[in-house]
Short mmCIF file of C-alpha atoms and ligand atoms in Angstrom, two decimals:
data_model
loop_
_atom_site.label_atom_id
_atom_site.label_comp_id
_atom_site.label_asym_id
_atom_site.label_seq_id
_atom_site.Cartn_x
_atom_site.Cartn_y
_atom_site.Cartn_z
CA MET A 232 -9.93 17.44 19.14
CA THR A 233 -12.69 14.95 18.24
CA PRO A 234 -10.86 11.59 18.22
CA VAL A 235 -11.96 10.56 14.72
CA LEU A 236 -10.27 13.66 13.28
CA GLU A 237 -6.87 12.24 14.20
CA LEU A 238 -7.37 9.50 11.65
CA PHE A 239 -7.99 11.87 8.75
CA PRO A 240 -5.11 13.51 6.85
CA PRO A 241 -3.12 16.00 8.95
CA GLY A 242 -4.83 19.38 8.98
CA ALA A 243 -8.34 17.99 8.59
CA ALA A 244 -10.74 20.19 10.55
CA VAL A 245 -14.36 20.81 11.34
CA ALA A 246 -15.49 24.12 9.82
CA GLU A 247 -18.05 26.46 11.29
CA GLY A 248 -21.40 24.83 10.69
CA GLY A 249 -19.95 21.37 11.34
CA ASP A 250 -18.57 20.33 7.96
CA LEU A 251 -15.45 18.16 7.83
CA VAL A 252 -12.81 19.76 5.65
CA VAL A 253 -9.76 17.98 4.17
CA ALA A 254 -7.03 19.93 2.36
CA GLY A 255 -9.32 22.94 2.27
CA CYS A 256 -12.21 21.03 0.64
CA ARG A 257 -15.56 20.34 2.32
CA LEU A 258 -16.19 16.62 2.01
CA ARG A 259 -19.88 17.19 1.33
CA ASP A 260 -18.97 19.46 -1.59
CA LEU A 261 -16.66 16.79 -3.00
CA ALA A 262 -19.43 14.20 -2.74
CA ALA A 263 -21.85 16.53 -4.52
CA GLU A 264 -19.39 17.35 -7.29
CA PHE A 265 -17.77 13.97 -7.93
CA GLY A 266 -20.43 11.55 -6.67
CA THR A 267 -20.04 8.64 -4.29
CA PRO A 268 -18.38 6.36 -3.52
CA ALA A 269 -15.17 8.26 -4.16
CA TYR A 270 -11.57 7.86 -3.08
CA VAL A 271 -10.28 11.26 -1.95
CA VAL A 272 -6.52 11.72 -1.62
CA ASP A 273 -4.93 14.64 0.21
CA GLU A 274 -2.06 15.23 -2.20
CA GLY A 275 -0.14 17.40 0.23
CA ALA A 276 -0.35 14.75 2.95
CA LEU A 277 0.76 12.07 0.48
CA ARG A 278 3.77 14.10 -0.62
CA GLU A 279 4.63 15.06 2.95
CA ARG A 280 4.69 11.42 4.02
CA ALA A 281 6.86 10.49 1.02
CA ARG A 282 9.31 13.25 2.01
CA GLU A 283 9.24 12.03 5.59
CA TYR A 284 10.37 8.56 4.48
CA ARG A 285 13.00 10.02 2.15
CA ASP A 286 14.42 12.44 4.71
CA GLU A 287 14.25 10.22 7.79
CA LEU A 288 16.00 7.41 5.94
CA GLY A 289 18.57 9.75 4.41
CA ALA A 290 19.34 11.21 7.83
CA ARG A 291 20.15 7.76 9.21
CA TRP A 292 22.09 6.04 6.42
CA PRO A 293 24.39 7.65 3.85
CA ASP A 294 23.54 5.60 0.74
CA ALA A 295 19.80 5.08 1.04
CA LEU A 296 16.71 5.00 -1.15
CA ALA A 297 13.04 4.88 -0.20
CA ILE A 298 10.83 3.26 -2.81
CA PHE A 299 7.04 3.17 -2.78
CA ALA A 300 5.41 -0.26 -2.87
CA SER A 301 3.04 0.63 -5.68
CA LYS A 302 0.65 -2.23 -4.86
CA ALA A 303 -0.64 -0.14 -1.96
CA PHE A 304 -2.13 2.42 -4.39
CA PRO A 305 -1.36 1.50 -8.01
CA CYS A 306 -2.58 4.72 -9.54
CA THR A 307 -0.46 6.69 -12.00
CA ALA A 308 -1.05 10.04 -10.27
CA VAL A 309 -0.07 8.64 -6.88
CA LEU A 310 3.11 7.13 -8.33
CA ARG A 311 3.91 10.41 -10.09
CA ALA A 312 3.50 12.44 -6.89
CA VAL A 313 5.68 10.07 -4.91
CA ALA A 314 8.34 9.94 -7.64
CA GLU A 315 8.40 13.75 -7.75
CA GLU A 316 9.33 13.65 -4.07
CA GLY A 317 12.40 11.57 -4.93
CA LEU A 318 11.20 8.04 -4.25
CA GLY A 319 11.58 5.04 -6.51
CA CYS A 320 8.95 2.33 -6.63
CA ASP A 321 8.48 -1.38 -6.61
CA VAL A 322 6.15 -3.17 -8.97
CA ALA A 323 4.79 -6.68 -8.71
CA GLY A 324 4.43 -7.55 -12.37
CA ALA A 325 3.92 -5.90 -15.73
CA GLY A 326 0.59 -4.28 -14.79
CA GLU A 327 2.01 -2.16 -11.99
CA LEU A 328 4.99 -1.45 -14.25
CA VAL A 329 2.62 0.14 -16.77
CA HIS A 330 1.61 2.68 -14.12
CA ALA A 331 5.19 3.31 -13.00
CA VAL A 332 6.31 3.97 -16.56
CA ALA A 333 3.28 6.20 -17.26
CA ALA A 334 4.06 8.11 -14.07
CA GLY A 335 7.59 8.80 -15.29
CA VAL A 336 9.38 6.92 -12.52
CA ASP A 337 13.09 6.59 -13.34
CA PRO A 338 13.37 2.94 -14.53
CA GLY A 339 16.68 2.63 -12.71
CA CYS A 340 14.71 3.14 -9.46
CA ILE A 341 12.05 0.53 -10.27
CA TYR A 342 12.27 -2.85 -8.52
CA LEU A 343 10.37 -5.79 -9.98
CA HIS A 344 8.92 -8.25 -7.47
CA GLY A 345 6.70 -11.29 -7.72
CA ASN A 346 6.70 -14.94 -6.67
CA ALA A 347 5.41 -16.01 -10.08
CA LYS A 348 6.84 -13.66 -12.68
CA THR A 349 5.95 -14.64 -16.20
CA ASP A 350 8.18 -14.29 -19.26
CA GLU A 351 6.02 -11.31 -20.16
CA ASP A 352 6.55 -9.62 -16.77
CA LEU A 353 10.30 -10.05 -17.11
CA GLN A 354 10.50 -9.09 -20.79
CA ARG A 355 8.52 -5.92 -20.20
CA ALA A 356 10.71 -5.04 -17.24
CA ILE A 357 13.86 -5.61 -19.28
CA ASP A 358 12.47 -3.57 -22.17
CA ALA A 359 11.58 -0.73 -19.80
CA GLY A 360 15.12 -0.74 -18.38
CA VAL A 361 14.01 -1.69 -14.87
CA GLY A 362 17.09 -1.44 -12.70
CA THR A 363 16.50 -4.38 -10.39
CA VAL A 364 14.67 -7.68 -10.57
CA VAL A 365 14.15 -9.37 -7.22
CA ILE A 366 14.69 -13.09 -7.64
CA ASP A 367 12.15 -15.18 -5.78
CA ASN A 368 12.86 -18.67 -7.17
CA PHE A 369 15.18 -20.60 -9.49
CA ASP A 370 12.79 -20.28 -12.41
CA ASP A 371 13.29 -16.51 -12.25
CA ILE A 372 16.99 -17.15 -12.81
CA ASP A 373 16.31 -19.53 -15.73
CA ARG A 374 13.96 -17.05 -17.35
CA LEU A 375 16.26 -14.08 -16.89
CA GLU A 376 19.23 -15.97 -18.33
CA ARG A 377 17.13 -16.74 -21.35
CA LEU A 378 15.67 -13.23 -21.78
CA VAL A 379 18.40 -10.79 -20.75
CA ARG A 380 20.60 -9.57 -23.60
CA GLY A 381 22.88 -7.13 -21.80
CA GLU A 382 23.26 -7.10 -18.01
CA GLN A 383 20.48 -7.14 -15.40
CA GLY A 384 20.89 -6.16 -11.75
CA VAL A 385 19.19 -8.55 -9.33
CA LEU A 386 18.57 -9.08 -5.64
CA VAL A 387 17.80 -12.44 -4.05
CA ARG A 388 14.75 -12.52 -1.77
CA VAL A 389 15.47 -14.35 1.47
CA ILE A 390 13.06 -15.95 3.94
CA PRO A 391 14.31 -14.64 7.30
CA ARG A 392 12.17 -17.01 9.42
CA VAL A 393 10.47 -14.12 11.19
CA ARG A 394 6.72 -14.21 11.88
CA PRO A 395 5.45 -10.79 12.93
CA ASP A 396 2.17 -10.35 14.77
CA THR A 397 -0.17 -9.58 11.87
CA HIS A 398 -2.94 -11.23 9.87
CA ALA A 399 -1.78 -14.60 8.46
CA ALA A 400 -2.70 -13.50 4.93
CA VAL A 401 -0.12 -10.71 5.00
CA ALA A 402 2.69 -12.43 6.92
CA THR A 403 5.49 -13.28 4.47
CA GLY A 404 8.68 -13.89 6.47
CA GLN A 405 7.91 -17.24 8.08
CA ASP A 406 9.42 -20.63 7.22
CA ASP A 407 6.55 -21.76 5.03
CA SER A 408 6.12 -18.50 3.11
CA LYS A 409 5.48 -18.78 -0.62
CA PHE A 410 7.72 -15.74 -1.08
CA GLY A 411 11.48 -15.90 -1.29
CA LEU A 412 14.08 -18.59 -0.64
CA ALA A 413 15.11 -20.25 2.60
CA ALA A 414 18.74 -19.58 3.56
CA ARG A 415 20.10 -22.79 2.02
CA ASP A 416 18.32 -22.19 -1.28
CA ALA A 417 19.21 -18.51 -1.20
CA ARG A 418 22.89 -19.51 -1.00
CA ARG A 419 22.46 -21.72 -4.07
CA ALA A 420 20.69 -18.90 -5.91
CA ILE A 421 23.48 -16.50 -4.98
CA GLU A 422 26.05 -18.92 -6.37
CA ARG A 423 24.09 -19.38 -9.59
CA VAL A 424 23.72 -15.66 -10.14
CA ARG A 425 27.41 -15.12 -9.41
CA GLY A 426 28.18 -17.63 -12.13
CA SER A 427 25.96 -15.87 -14.68
CA ASP A 428 27.45 -13.54 -17.26
CA ARG A 429 24.13 -11.69 -17.68
CA LEU A 430 22.94 -11.25 -14.12
CA ARG A 431 24.68 -8.92 -11.71
CA LEU A 432 24.10 -9.82 -8.08
CA ASP A 433 23.63 -6.55 -6.21
CA GLY A 434 22.41 -7.95 -2.93
CA LEU A 435 19.53 -9.27 -0.87
CA HIS A 436 15.88 -8.50 -0.26
CA VAL A 437 13.62 -9.27 2.66
CA HIS A 438 9.99 -8.40 3.43
CA ILE A 439 8.25 -9.93 6.44
CA GLY A 440 4.67 -8.77 5.93
CA SER A 441 2.24 -5.90 6.27
CA GLN A 442 0.42 -3.94 9.01
CA ILE A 443 3.19 -4.68 11.54
CA LEU A 444 2.88 -2.57 14.67
CA ASP A 445 5.93 -3.84 16.58
CA THR A 446 9.43 -2.92 15.38
CA ALA A 447 11.38 -5.87 16.86
CA PRO A 448 10.63 -8.34 14.00
CA PHE A 449 12.10 -5.91 11.46
CA ALA A 450 15.43 -5.99 13.31
CA ARG A 451 15.39 -9.78 13.44
CA ALA A 452 14.90 -9.93 9.68
CA VAL A 453 17.93 -7.70 9.11
CA GLN A 454 19.99 -9.91 11.36
CA ALA A 455 18.95 -12.98 9.35
CA LEU A 456 20.42 -11.43 6.18
CA ALA A 457 23.84 -11.01 7.75
CA ALA A 458 24.37 -14.78 7.84
CA LEU A 459 24.51 -14.87 4.03
CA GLY A 460 27.64 -12.75 3.60
CA GLU A 461 28.29 -9.14 2.61
CA PHE A 462 26.59 -7.42 -0.31
CA ALA A 463 26.40 -3.99 -1.91
CA VAL A 464 22.61 -3.57 -1.60
CA TYR A 465 20.02 -4.54 1.00
CA ASP A 466 16.35 -3.97 0.29
CA LEU A 467 14.64 -4.33 3.66
CA GLY A 468 11.05 -4.32 2.39
CA GLY A 469 8.04 -2.49 3.80
CA GLY A 470 5.45 -3.52 6.34
CA LEU A 471 5.12 -0.74 8.91
CA GLY A 472 1.53 -0.63 10.14
CA ALA A 473 -0.86 2.26 9.57
CA ARG A 474 -3.23 3.82 12.09
CA TYR A 475 -6.80 2.77 11.33
CA THR A 476 -8.47 3.34 14.70
CA TRP A 477 -7.59 5.35 17.75
CA ALA A 478 -6.73 2.09 19.50
CA ASP A 479 -3.83 1.58 17.03
CA HIS A 480 -0.51 3.12 17.94
CA PRO A 481 1.90 2.31 15.13
CA PRO A 482 5.50 3.43 15.52
CA THR A 483 6.36 6.67 13.76
CA VAL A 484 8.48 6.46 10.61
CA GLY A 485 11.41 7.71 12.68
CA GLU A 486 10.93 5.10 15.41
CA TYR A 487 10.63 2.35 12.82
CA LEU A 488 13.76 3.49 10.97
CA ASP A 489 15.68 3.83 14.24
CA VAL A 490 15.19 0.11 14.77
CA LEU A 491 15.65 -0.94 11.14
CA VAL A 492 18.73 1.16 10.51
CA GLY A 493 20.03 0.36 14.00
CA ALA A 494 19.96 -3.32 13.05
CA ALA A 495 21.63 -2.49 9.72
CA ARG A 496 24.44 -0.67 11.56
CA GLU A 497 24.92 -3.69 13.75
CA HIS A 498 24.75 -6.41 11.11
CA LEU A 499 25.33 -5.04 7.60
CA PRO A 500 28.34 -3.43 5.91
CA ALA A 501 28.46 0.34 6.43
CA SER A 502 29.16 0.96 2.75
CA ALA A 503 26.03 -0.87 1.57
CA ARG A 504 23.07 0.82 -0.11
CA LEU A 505 19.94 0.51 2.03
CA ILE A 506 16.45 0.45 0.54
CA VAL A 507 13.06 0.49 2.26
CA GLU A 508 9.81 -0.06 0.38
CA PRO A 509 6.84 1.22 2.39
CA GLY A 510 3.35 0.93 0.97
CA ARG A 511 0.54 0.97 3.51
CA SER A 512 2.17 3.34 6.01
CA LEU A 513 2.97 5.81 3.24
CA VAL A 514 -0.49 6.16 1.72
CA ALA A 515 -3.11 5.00 4.25
CA ARG A 516 -3.71 8.29 6.05
CA ALA A 517 -3.78 10.42 2.90
CA GLY A 518 -6.93 8.62 1.72
CA VAL A 519 -10.58 9.11 2.69
CA THR A 520 -13.49 7.26 1.11
CA LEU A 521 -16.81 9.08 0.74
CA TYR A 522 -20.15 7.31 0.61
CA ARG A 523 -23.77 8.37 0.67
CA VAL A 524 -26.32 6.83 3.03
CA ILE A 525 -28.98 4.97 1.06
CA THR A 526 -31.04 3.57 3.91
CA VAL A 527 -31.16 3.41 7.69
CA LYS A 528 -32.81 0.29 9.04
CA ARG A 529 -33.62 0.22 12.74
CA GLY A 530 -34.25 -3.03 14.64
CA PRO A 531 -32.25 -5.14 17.07
CA ARG A 532 -29.27 -3.61 15.25
CA THR A 533 -29.19 -0.35 13.38
CA PHE A 534 -27.87 -0.74 9.84
CA VAL A 535 -26.68 2.33 8.01
CA ALA A 536 -26.26 1.15 4.43
CA VAL A 537 -24.23 3.14 1.93
CA ASP A 538 -23.68 3.11 -1.82
CA GLY A 539 -20.33 1.26 -1.68
CA GLY A 540 -18.82 -1.48 0.45
CA MET A 541 -16.68 -4.51 -0.27
CA ALA A 542 -16.33 -3.57 -3.94
CA ASP A 543 -14.26 -0.53 -2.91
CA ASN A 544 -12.84 -1.71 0.43
CA LEU A 545 -11.88 -5.37 0.75
CA GLU A 546 -9.63 -4.83 3.74
CA VAL A 547 -12.50 -5.48 6.14
CA SER A 548 -13.67 -8.77 4.69
CA LEU A 549 -10.20 -10.06 3.76
CA TYR A 550 -8.28 -9.23 6.92
CA GLY A 551 -10.88 -8.11 9.42
CA GLN A 552 -9.31 -4.65 9.35
CA ARG A 553 -11.20 -2.20 11.57
CA PHE A 554 -12.10 1.24 10.17
CA GLU A 555 -13.72 4.24 11.85
CA ALA A 556 -16.22 6.55 10.17
CA THR A 557 -18.15 9.76 10.64
CA VAL A 558 -21.05 11.66 9.14
CA ALA A 559 -19.30 14.37 7.11
CA ASP A 560 -21.18 17.26 8.70
CA ARG A 561 -21.83 15.83 12.18
CA VAL A 562 -18.39 14.74 13.30
CA GLY A 563 -17.94 12.62 16.41
CA GLY A 564 -20.38 11.38 19.02
CA GLY A 565 -23.56 9.48 18.23
CA GLU A 566 -24.98 6.02 18.56
CA PRO A 567 -23.21 2.77 17.62
CA VAL A 568 -24.49 1.45 14.30
CA ASP A 569 -23.36 -1.09 11.74
CA LEU A 570 -22.10 0.76 8.71
CA VAL A 571 -22.70 -1.70 5.90
CA GLY A 572 -22.29 -1.80 2.15
CA ARG A 573 -24.69 -2.57 -0.67
CA HIS A 574 -23.25 -5.93 -1.71
CA CYS A 575 -24.93 -9.31 -1.45
CA GLU A 576 -23.04 -10.70 1.53
CA SER A 577 -23.65 -10.32 5.23
CA GLY A 578 -19.88 -9.89 5.55
CA ASP A 579 -20.11 -6.67 3.57
CA VAL A 580 -19.62 -4.48 6.64
CA LEU A 581 -17.50 -1.34 6.51
CA SER A 582 -17.49 -0.77 10.26
CA ALA A 583 -19.42 -2.71 12.89
CA GLY A 584 -20.58 -0.78 15.92
CA VAL A 585 -19.17 2.54 14.76
CA ALA A 586 -20.59 5.67 16.40
CA LEU A 587 -22.41 7.90 13.90
CA ARG A 588 -24.32 10.99 14.96
CA GLU A 589 -27.96 10.95 13.81
CA PRO A 590 -27.29 9.17 10.49
CA ARG A 591 -29.96 9.88 7.88
CA VAL A 592 -30.67 8.99 4.27
CA GLY A 593 -28.63 11.28 2.00
CA ASP A 594 -25.85 11.92 4.52
CA VAL A 595 -22.27 11.77 3.33
CA ILE A 596 -20.19 9.30 5.33
CA ALA A 597 -16.40 9.65 5.44
CA VAL A 598 -14.18 6.67 6.21
CA PRO A 599 -10.61 7.73 7.05
CA ALA A 600 -7.33 5.87 6.50
CA THR A 601 -8.50 4.20 3.30
CA GLY A 602 -5.49 5.22 1.20
CA ALA A 603 -3.85 1.79 1.25
CA TYR A 604 -4.98 -1.29 -0.68
CA CYS A 605 -8.62 -0.12 -1.01
CA PHE A 606 -8.27 1.35 -4.51
CA THR A 607 -5.92 -1.59 -5.21
CA MET A 608 -8.53 -4.24 -4.58
CA ARG A 609 -11.56 -2.42 -5.94
CA ASN A 610 -13.70 -4.84 -7.87
CA GLY A 611 -16.89 -5.18 -9.83
CA TYR A 612 -19.02 -7.08 -7.32
CA ASN A 613 -22.73 -6.65 -8.10
CA GLY A 614 -21.81 -4.62 -11.14
CA ALA A 615 -20.08 -1.95 -9.06
CA ARG A 616 -18.60 0.79 -11.19
CA ARG A 617 -15.11 1.49 -9.88
CA PRO A 618 -15.00 4.81 -8.01
CA PRO A 619 -12.95 7.82 -9.04
CA VAL A 620 -9.79 9.06 -7.34
CA VAL A 621 -9.98 12.75 -6.47
CA PHE A 622 -6.84 14.62 -5.45
CA VAL A 623 -7.43 17.54 -3.08
CA ARG A 624 -4.93 20.25 -2.27
CA ASP A 625 -5.19 23.81 -0.96
CA GLY A 626 -8.93 23.96 -1.53
CA ASP A 627 -8.77 22.59 -5.09
CA ALA A 628 -10.00 19.20 -6.24
CA ARG A 629 -9.16 17.33 -9.44
CA VAL A 630 -10.09 13.90 -10.72
CA VAL A 631 -7.03 11.75 -11.47
CA VAL A 632 -8.95 8.54 -12.18
CA ARG A 633 -12.49 8.88 -13.45
CA ARG A 634 -15.44 6.82 -12.27
CA GLU A 635 -16.34 3.86 -14.47
CA GLY A 636 -19.52 4.37 -16.41
CA TYR A 637 -22.11 1.76 -17.26
CA ALA A 638 -20.61 1.57 -20.77
CA ASP A 639 -17.28 0.59 -19.20
CA LEU A 640 -18.95 -2.50 -17.78
CA LEU A 641 -19.54 -3.68 -21.35
CA ARG A 642 -16.25 -2.37 -22.79
CA LEU A 643 -14.42 -5.70 -22.79
CA ASP A 644 -17.30 -7.83 -24.06
CA THR A 645 -16.61 -9.40 -27.44
C1 LIG B 270 7.86 -7.14 -1.54
C2 LIG B 270 7.02 -6.15 -0.85
N1 LIG B 270 7.54 -4.97 -0.49
C3 LIG B 270 6.80 -4.02 0.13
C4 LIG B 270 5.49 -4.23 0.42
C5 LIG B 270 4.73 -3.16 1.11
O1 LIG B 270 4.23 -3.55 2.31
P1 LIG B 270 3.39 -2.49 3.17
O2 LIG B 270 2.32 -1.99 2.31
O3 LIG B 270 2.89 -3.27 4.32
O4 LIG B 270 4.36 -1.42 3.58
C6 LIG B 270 4.90 -5.45 0.08
C7 LIG B 270 3.49 -5.71 0.42
O5 LIG B 270 3.08 -6.71 0.86
C8 LIG B 270 5.68 -6.44 -0.57
O6 LIG B 270 5.15 -7.60 -0.92
#
């Protein structure tokens, strides 16, 4: 198999004639029908991965729930698909909650996160019947005691003092993290919540970061929770890395859960409810971004410039994340080029030194493994109109988020 194919959704193939096909749809046809740039999501692959998390967790721990970290792809249709496969979701604030509610996620299975939740975030969560608020600071407790009328389930987020090997911007478990409470403060928060007649302390939460390719830090974080006593619920966060290039070898979901649940068996009460909240590793591979080549400039370096870039994929410029790419109808092989975007920064590079076979103006370029955090951080740089999300399945394609039009750029002007 051509190596780049391994990074596309499972089942992606090169058809006779050379066209790359995902979920039965030729990528060039999708580009012609829906325009570029476009986020394409293999709905079957997305659902399959959600089921994998649900089933692999359920097979290892009796009272378990997988919830999708909606920040990885905060799109109503994605949340709906994942919820239909039996997952809950976490939301970081009232905006993501809007999508979760619109998607029909059971409010009892929604977890509200955030290191700076406003009164509005909390009030909207309470009004929606969100089952669990994850307390990150003492002001959360003050606010909840003021706003809650009945009873609200909460978890306390703990800093486990674990620093995984990942980009500093997405490491969240270390001593000086802005997220969560150090053990001493967590104990004080636990005592305060226990003394509250409106807040019900269900347990603890921990999340050490994102794009983590080694499982050992996850186990250390679980161990850190055990020092705080025994609780009914442990939400162990997300963070498993996704495969972006063929040099990446992230653990499988099963391997990751073996370590995580193994640590839970060792350190946590057997009767507890266990929650995991994957984002990136659940959605990354289901997504493919399509672009069209606008110009090829040959010189000391060859620049292949497309009609998108850092307005639809910030992962490269924010975290230096490496992506691979291919011409949609000439897959694999070719010369190393710099695949760059159309935005006014030299850092607007989608993939430096990526091999593309005979790239020409008008070609469709497919960038695999763009399902996580790309749609999330889409932006309007240089007046970019936000791309559509196109679900593909069994040869059918449907738009679940439309492309912004030029009129949308003026929609909020007063
Ligand atoms: C609290 C929390 N849970 C889960 C996640 C999901 O992480 P990932 O997308 O790396 O799985 C995040 C993301 O940073 C998070 O902040």
